[in-house]
Amino acid sequence: MGLPRFTSPKGGEDESSPHLYVANCGPAVGFSHETIASVFGMYGEVEGVCAADESGTRVIVSYHDKSSSQAAMKALNRRPCSSLGGRTLHIQYAVQSLGKVNNTASVPVSTSASDLDIPGLHLMHDFVTPQEEQELLAAVDDRPWHRLAKRRVQHYGYEFCYDIRNVNTNQYMGELPPFMSPVLERIRSFQALGRAADTSLDQLTVNEYPPGVGLSPHVDTHSAFEELIFSLSLAGPCIMEFRKYTTGAWQENSTSSSDLENQIPEKNLNFIKKALYLPPRSLLLMSGEARYAWHHYIPHHKVDKVNDSLIRRGARRVSFTLRKVRQGPCRCEFPQYCDSQR
């Protein structure tokens, strides 16, 4: 779920904390978090050990109280530790930091789509296995990426043209790649559907988001795609917001962009806002009202707050968005948001 973020206490090195930043030990040098917890447990109750970063050589040891961390600091800092192979540990006090957190304090973040009460929105956890996740990532990493301003993309079936926010139906790129076959087969049996004929998906966009990069609020163009939109999240988590604008119908941004789809200006504050946590390997389905009337949005942050937990997004998040290209005008029940019916 990402790495929690810690920083030095505001009062400086002399200010104690239940959390210790410990350098020169970790899985990369042969010591598991369980082993480290056992060693530090000699000085008090250890609530947990987690990676301080992605190096594998630095950890955060969290105690139940400050007196325990102070005892460990006095006994172990800058001294060889025989229980950890004689390594000299370098220890500092640490405090948990919000970092750049998703600014949605007034909006509770749900972990289940049903909690949001948005018709047509569904989320299935663990839609693919960890092994399937790695195989899908390896498959796209073996193919060329197209770089946009802040992220990389791949298109299959039809290319999405960001300047016109649509696809050219006359430029068919071929069937979806074979590595998608297990995912497509599983989608056909997705219980939330109830109409298998709608799952003949023929367009795939793969997005790679580095840390801190999200997606501006938009509705996928009605005239471009049919009702069902599936998004498979891999490698890293994120928060997705859903916004339903209560004043002003669907608005077109006349300025073309290489990286946005149907952006709604942030200054328009007349909207209902809800938020959903998308863990790795989960599949999101937007259909009906959720697809046609609600804008979806990924905040541009490196750390999200889900309930009382801080979740760092990790080194990358890769989404596989599957859609069916529309061959005629949209006749949905939401004309105020529909470019075909304006």
C-alpha positions as a Python dict, from the first residue, in 0.01 Angstrom:
ca = {
    (1, 'M'): (0, 0, 0),
    (2, 'G'): (301, 233, -30),
    (3, 'L'): (559, 359, 217),
    (4, 'P'): (461, 581, 511),
    (5, 'R'): (654, 906, 517),
    (6, 'F'): (865, 1010, 815),
    (7, 'T'): (1074, 1317, 883),
    (8, 'S'): (1287, 1465, 1161),
    (9, 'P'): (1103, 1616, 1462),
    (10, 'K'): (1045, 1992, 1439),
    (11, 'G'): (1235, 2038, 1762),
    (12, 'G'): (1553, 1892, 1610),
    (13, 'E'): (1755, 1582, 1693),
    (14, 'D'): (1710, 1627, 2068),
    (15, 'E'): (1330, 1591, 2048),
    (16, 'S'): (1234, 1229, 2110),
    (17, 'S'): (961, 1029, 1942),
    (18, 'P'): (826, 673, 1958),
    (19, 'H'): (957, 625, 1601),
    (20, 'L'): (1322, 557, 1516),
    (21, 'Y'): (1484, 595, 1177),
    (22, 'V'): (1747, 318, 1164),
    (23, 'A'): (2011, 308, 891),
    (24, 'N'): (2244, 20, 799),
    (25, 'C'): (1997, -263, 854),
    (26, 'G'): (1713, -414, 654),
    (27, 'P'): (1628, -692, 406),
    (28, 'A'): (1895, -578, 157),
    (29, 'V'): (2170, -657, 411),
    (30, 'G'): (2018, -983, 529),
    (31, 'F'): (1785, -887, 816),
    (32, 'S'): (1410, -924, 794),
    (33, 'H'): (1171, -683, 959),
    (34, 'E'): (1079, -961, 1202),
    (35, 'T'): (1444, -1001, 1307),
    (36, 'I'): (1483, -626, 1353),
    (37, 'A'): (1164, -612, 1560),
    (38, 'S'): (1297, -892, 1781),
    (39, 'V'): (1624, -709, 1844),
    (40, 'F'): (1461, -374, 1918),
    (41, 'G'): (1195, -552, 2123),
    (42, 'M'): (1452, -597, 2399),
    (43, 'Y'): (1399, -229, 2484),
    (44, 'G'): (1020, -211, 2484),
    (45, 'E'): (702, -302, 2297),
    (46, 'V'): (756, -266, 1921),
    (47, 'E'): (438, -177, 1735),
    (48, 'G'): (590, -231, 1393),
    (49, 'V'): (886, -215, 1156),
    (50, 'C'): (852, -78, 802),
    (51, 'A'): (1082, 28, 521),
    (52, 'A'): (1198, 389, 544),
    (53, 'D'): (1255, 400, 169),
    (54, 'E'): (1305, 161, -121),
    (55, 'S'): (1676, 96, -53),
    (56, 'G'): (1618, -204, 173),
    (57, 'T'): (1890, -77, 410),
    (58, 'R'): (1690, 170, 620),
    (59, 'V'): (1385, 105, 837),
    (60, 'I'): (1146, 279, 1074),
    (61, 'V'): (1104, 109, 1412),
    (62, 'S'): (789, 221, 1593),
    (63, 'Y'): (751, 173, 1966),
    (64, 'H'): (444, 199, 2186),
    (65, 'D'): (600, 482, 2388),
    (66, 'K'): (891, 725, 2392),
    (67, 'S'): (1067, 565, 2687),
    (68, 'S'): (1127, 250, 2482),
    (69, 'S'): (1265, 439, 2183),
    (70, 'Q'): (1490, 640, 2415),
    (71, 'A'): (1629, 318, 2566),
    (72, 'A'): (1697, 172, 2221),
    (73, 'M'): (1858, 496, 2104),
    (74, 'K'): (2092, 499, 2405),
    (75, 'A'): (2188, 134, 2369),
    (76, 'L'): (2223, 97, 1991),
    (77, 'N'): (2298, 427, 1820),
    (78, 'R'): (2642, 438, 1658),
    (79, 'R'): (2741, 110, 1821),
    (80, 'P'): (2800, -235, 1671),
    (81, 'C'): (2500, -459, 1728),
    (82, 'S'): (2602, -820, 1778),
    (83, 'S'): (2245, -941, 1716),
    (84, 'L'): (2253, -779, 1369),
    (85, 'G'): (2584, -917, 1246),
    (86, 'G'): (2796, -659, 1425),
    (87, 'R'): (2665, -378, 1204),
    (88, 'T'): (2692, -24, 1337),
    (89, 'L'): (2347, 131, 1341),
    (90, 'H'): (2283, 499, 1277),
    (91, 'I'): (1962, 603, 1450),
    (92, 'Q'): (1757, 922, 1462),
    (93, 'Y'): (1417, 1003, 1604),
    (94, 'A'): (1144, 1036, 1342),
    (95, 'V'): (786, 1161, 1324),
    (96, 'Q'): (522, 1062, 1074),
    (97, 'S'): (463, 1332, 815),
    (98, 'L'): (160, 1386, 597),
    (99, 'G'): (388, 1501, 318),
    (100, 'K'): (186, 1623, 21),
    (101, 'V'): (-142, 1458, 109),
    (102, 'N'): (-454, 1444, -101),
    (103, 'N'): (-650, 1750, 10),
    (104, 'T'): (-982, 1574, 58),
    (105, 'A'): (-1014, 1608, 434),
    (106, 'S'): (-1383, 1691, 405),
    (107, 'V'): (-1450, 1386, 188),
    (108, 'P'): (-1421, 1040, 344),
    (109, 'V'): (-1234, 792, 128),
    (110, 'S'): (-1419, 465, 79),
    (111, 'T'): (-1264, 128, 8),
    (112, 'S'): (-1585, -10, -143),
    (113, 'A'): (-1769, 136, -442),
    (114, 'S'): (-2104, 48, -289),
    (115, 'D'): (-2036, 296, -7),
    (116, 'L'): (-2037, 585, -256),
    (117, 'D'): (-2391, 517, -379),
    (118, 'I'): (-2305, 611, -739),
    (119, 'P'): (-2523, 406, -978),
    (120, 'G'): (-2314, 199, -1216),
    (121, 'L'): (-1988, 214, -1018),
    (122, 'H'): (-1831, -118, -918),
    (123, 'L'): (-1491, -217, -775),
    (124, 'M'): (-1356, -572, -759),
    (125, 'H'): (-1051, -625, -538),
    (126, 'D'): (-776, -872, -640),
    (127, 'F'): (-916, -907, -991),
    (128, 'V'): (-575, -1043, -1099),
    (129, 'T'): (-316, -1234, -898),
    (130, 'P'): (27, -1090, -807),
    (131, 'Q'): (183, -1320, -1069),
    (132, 'E'): (-61, -1203, -1336),
    (133, 'E'): (12, -844, -1237),
    (134, 'Q'): (385, -896, -1297),
    (135, 'E'): (321, -1069, -1628),
    (136, 'L'): (102, -782, -1751),
    (137, 'L'): (358, -522, -1646),
    (138, 'A'): (638, -716, -1816),
    (139, 'A'): (430, -742, -2134),
    (140, 'V'): (376, -366, -2168),
    (141, 'D'): (730, -281, -2057),
    (142, 'D'): (850, -496, -2346),
    (143, 'R'): (665, -269, -2590),
    (144, 'P'): (731, 95, -2684),
    (145, 'W'): (584, 373, -2472),
    (146, 'H'): (463, 710, -2601),
    (147, 'R'): (559, 995, -2371),
    (148, 'L'): (310, 1269, -2285),
    (149, 'A'): (385, 1575, -2073),
    (150, 'K'): (382, 1393, -1738),
    (151, 'R'): (313, 1026, -1808),
    (152, 'R'): (369, 748, -2062),
    (153, 'V'): (95, 574, -2260),
    (154, 'Q'): (32, 286, -2498),
    (155, 'H'): (-275, 240, -2720),
    (156, 'Y'): (-415, -79, -2868),
    (157, 'G'): (-710, -135, -3101),
    (158, 'Y'): (-760, 236, -3163),
    (159, 'E'): (-542, 529, -3061),
    (160, 'F'): (-702, 790, -2839),
    (161, 'C'): (-629, 1134, -2986),
    (162, 'Y'): (-590, 1378, -2699),
    (163, 'D'): (-616, 1686, -2922),
    (164, 'I'): (-973, 1598, -3030),
    (165, 'R'): (-1057, 1382, -2724),
    (166, 'N'): (-1179, 1104, -2951),
    (167, 'V'): (-1066, 814, -3169),
    (168, 'N'): (-1037, 789, -3545),
    (169, 'T'): (-1255, 489, -3624),
    (170, 'N'): (-1097, 467, -3970),
    (171, 'Q'): (-757, 386, -3820),
    (172, 'Y'): (-798, 41, -3669),
    (173, 'M'): (-471, -85, -3518),
    (174, 'G'): (-574, -450, -3489),
    (175, 'E'): (-707, -676, -3218),
    (176, 'L'): (-610, -633, -2855),
    (177, 'P'): (-280, -806, -2769),
    (178, 'P'): (-281, -1172, -2657),
    (179, 'F'): (-155, -1087, -2307),
    (180, 'M'): (-497, -930, -2240),
    (181, 'S'): (-692, -1250, -2314),
    (182, 'P'): (-714, -1374, -1950),
    (183, 'V'): (-833, -1033, -1833),
    (184, 'L'): (-1095, -1008, -2109),
    (185, 'E'): (-1222, -1357, -2035),
    (186, 'R'): (-1256, -1275, -1667),
    (187, 'I'): (-1439, -950, -1746),
    (188, 'R'): (-1698, -1146, -1948),
    (189, 'S'): (-1789, -1330, -1628),
    (190, 'F'): (-1798, -1012, -1418),
    (191, 'Q'): (-2115, -1054, -1212),
    (192, 'A'): (-2195, -684, -1202),
    (193, 'L'): (-2267, -685, -1576),
    (194, 'G'): (-2564, -903, -1656),
    (195, 'R'): (-2535, -833, -2030),
    (196, 'A'): (-2239, -1012, -2185),
    (197, 'A'): (-2299, -860, -2528),
    (198, 'D'): (-2165, -527, -2400),
    (199, 'T'): (-1822, -668, -2314),
    (200, 'S'): (-1682, -691, -2669),
    (201, 'L'): (-1407, -443, -2581),
    (202, 'D'): (-1181, -327, -2865),
    (203, 'Q'): (-974, -36, -2727),
    (204, 'L'): (-703, -40, -2461),
    (205, 'T'): (-509, 253, -2320),
    (206, 'V'): (-223, 180, -2082),
    (207, 'N'): (-113, 472, -1863),
    (208, 'E'): (199, 481, -1647),
    (209, 'Y'): (181, 740, -1369),
    (210, 'P'): (503, 833, -1185),
    (211, 'P'): (480, 952, -823),
    (212, 'G'): (281, 1272, -783),
    (213, 'V'): (111, 1257, -1122),
    (214, 'G'): (-264, 1216, -1146),
    (215, 'L'): (-543, 1288, -1392),
    (216, 'S'): (-753, 1602, -1430),
    (217, 'P'): (-1133, 1580, -1385),
    (218, 'H'): (-1304, 1453, -1699),
    (219, 'V'): (-1575, 1235, -1846),
    (220, 'D'): (-1462, 1000, -2120),
    (221, 'T'): (-1611, 1147, -2438),
    (222, 'H'): (-1960, 1005, -2489),
    (223, 'S'): (-1933, 996, -2867),
    (224, 'A'): (-1600, 811, -2849),
    (225, 'F'): (-1689, 510, -2634),
    (226, 'E'): (-1982, 290, -2540),
    (227, 'E'): (-2122, 263, -2189),
    (228, 'L'): (-1883, 24, -2011),
    (229, 'I'): (-1538, 146, -1907),
    (230, 'F'): (-1305, -84, -1715),
    (231, 'S'): (-986, 28, -1540),
    (232, 'L'): (-736, -222, -1398),
    (233, 'S'): (-489, -73, -1148),
    (234, 'L'): (-144, -231, -1126),
    (235, 'A'): (183, -172, -935),
    (236, 'G'): (64, 113, -712),
    (237, 'P'): (-245, 248, -535),
    (238, 'C'): (-426, 578, -574),
    (239, 'I'): (-733, 773, -473),
    (240, 'M'): (-992, 838, -743),
    (241, 'E'): (-1242, 1118, -691),
    (242, 'F'): (-1583, 1131, -855),
    (243, 'R'): (-1755, 1464, -913),
    (244, 'K'): (-2107, 1538, -1029),
    (245, 'Y'): (-2151, 1900, -1127),
    (246, 'T'): (-2481, 2043, -1009),
    (247, 'T'): (-2468, 2363, -1215),
    (248, 'G'): (-2353, 2395, -1571),
    (249, 'A'): (-2384, 2111, -1814),
    (250, 'W'): (-2105, 1927, -1989),
    (251, 'Q'): (-1839, 2186, -2074),
    (252, 'E'): (-1593, 2167, -2356),
    (253, 'N'): (-1245, 2299, -2312),
    (254, 'S'): (-1177, 2467, -2643),
    (255, 'T'): (-803, 2467, -2585),
    (256, 'S'): (-655, 2147, -2718),
    (257, 'S'): (-431, 1949, -2486),
    (258, 'S'): (-200, 1653, -2523),
    (259, 'D'): (-269, 1530, -2174),
    (260, 'L'): (-628, 1612, -2078),
    (261, 'E'): (-975, 1485, -2166),
    (262, 'N'): (-1282, 1709, -2122),
    (263, 'Q'): (-1130, 1905, -1835),
    (264, 'I'): (-1366, 2097, -1605),
    (265, 'P'): (-1215, 2411, -1450),
    (266, 'E'): (-1138, 2371, -1080),
    (267, 'K'): (-1296, 2711, -1010),
    (268, 'N'): (-1639, 2558, -1074),
    (269, 'L'): (-1707, 2448, -717),
    (270, 'N'): (-2072, 2346, -760),
    (271, 'F'): (-2027, 1972, -750),
    (272, 'I'): (-2084, 1667, -534),
    (273, 'K'): (-1753, 1499, -451),
    (274, 'K'): (-1685, 1143, -343),
    (275, 'A'): (-1359, 946, -319),
    (276, 'L'): (-1261, 582, -362),
    (277, 'Y'): (-935, 400, -283),
    (278, 'L'): (-808, 187, -574),
    (279, 'P'): (-560, -76, -452),
    (280, 'P'): (-322, -257, -688),
    (281, 'R'): (-479, -544, -886),
    (282, 'S'): (-832, -403, -849),
    (283, 'L'): (-1074, -358, -1140),
    (284, 'L'): (-1301, -53, -1155),
    (285, 'L'): (-1614, -54, -1372),
    (286, 'M'): (-1787, 271, -1465),
    (287, 'S'): (-2123, 227, -1633),
    (288, 'G'): (-2454, 410, -1656),
    (289, 'E'): (-2465, 725, -1446),
    (290, 'A'): (-2112, 671, -1311),
    (291, 'R'): (-1973, 664, -1665),
    (292, 'Y'): (-2188, 935, -1828),
    (293, 'A'): (-2258, 1191, -1554),
    (294, 'W'): (-1972, 1176, -1304),
    (295, 'H'): (-1627, 1318, -1374),
    (296, 'H'): (-1342, 1104, -1246),
    (297, 'Y'): (-1018, 1248, -1123),
    (298, 'I'): (-689, 1133, -970),
    (299, 'P'): (-536, 1401, -741),
    (300, 'H'): (-178, 1495, -824),
    (301, 'H'): (-19, 1386, -495),
    (302, 'K'): (245, 1143, -373),
    (303, 'V'): (69, 1054, -48),
    (304, 'D'): (-301, 988, 11),
    (305, 'K'): (-488, 973, 338),
    (306, 'V'): (-734, 682, 361),
    (307, 'N'): (-927, 696, 685),
    (308, 'D'): (-647, 719, 944),
    (309, 'S'): (-373, 569, 727),
    (310, 'L'): (-118, 745, 508),
    (311, 'I'): (-56, 563, 182),
    (312, 'R'): (241, 648, -35),
    (313, 'R'): (173, 583, -403),
    (314, 'G'): (502, 413, -480),
    (315, 'A'): (740, 428, -775),
    (316, 'R'): (473, 387, -1045),
    (317, 'R'): (109, 310, -1103),
    (318, 'V'): (1, 151, -1430),
    (319, 'S'): (-362, 148, -1537),
    (320, 'F'): (-517, -61, -1814),
    (321, 'T'): (-834, 112, -1940),
    (322, 'L'): (-1057, -103, -2158),
    (323, 'R'): (-1340, 39, -2368),
    (324, 'K'): (-1552, -28, -2678),
    (325, 'V'): (-1532, 234, -2952),
    (326, 'R'): (-1870, 381, -3044),
    (327, 'Q'): (-1960, 367, -3413),
    (328, 'G'): (-2247, 620, -3402),
    (329, 'P'): (-2379, 908, -3190),
    (330, 'C'): (-2442, 860, -2820),
    (331, 'R'): (-2806, 830, -2714),
    (332, 'C'): (-2752, 810, -2338),
    (333, 'E'): (-2996, 931, -2074),
    (334, 'F'): (-2770, 1217, -1966),
    (335, 'P'): (-2796, 1474, -2249),
    (336, 'Q'): (-2668, 1759, -2027),
    (337, 'Y'): (-2329, 1586, -2016),
    (338, 'C'): (-2335, 1439, -2369),
    (339, 'D'): (-2141, 1588, -2660),
    (340, 'S'): (-2364, 1402, -2911),
    (341, 'Q'): (-2683, 1558, -2775),
    (342, 'R'): (-2581, 1914, -2704),
}
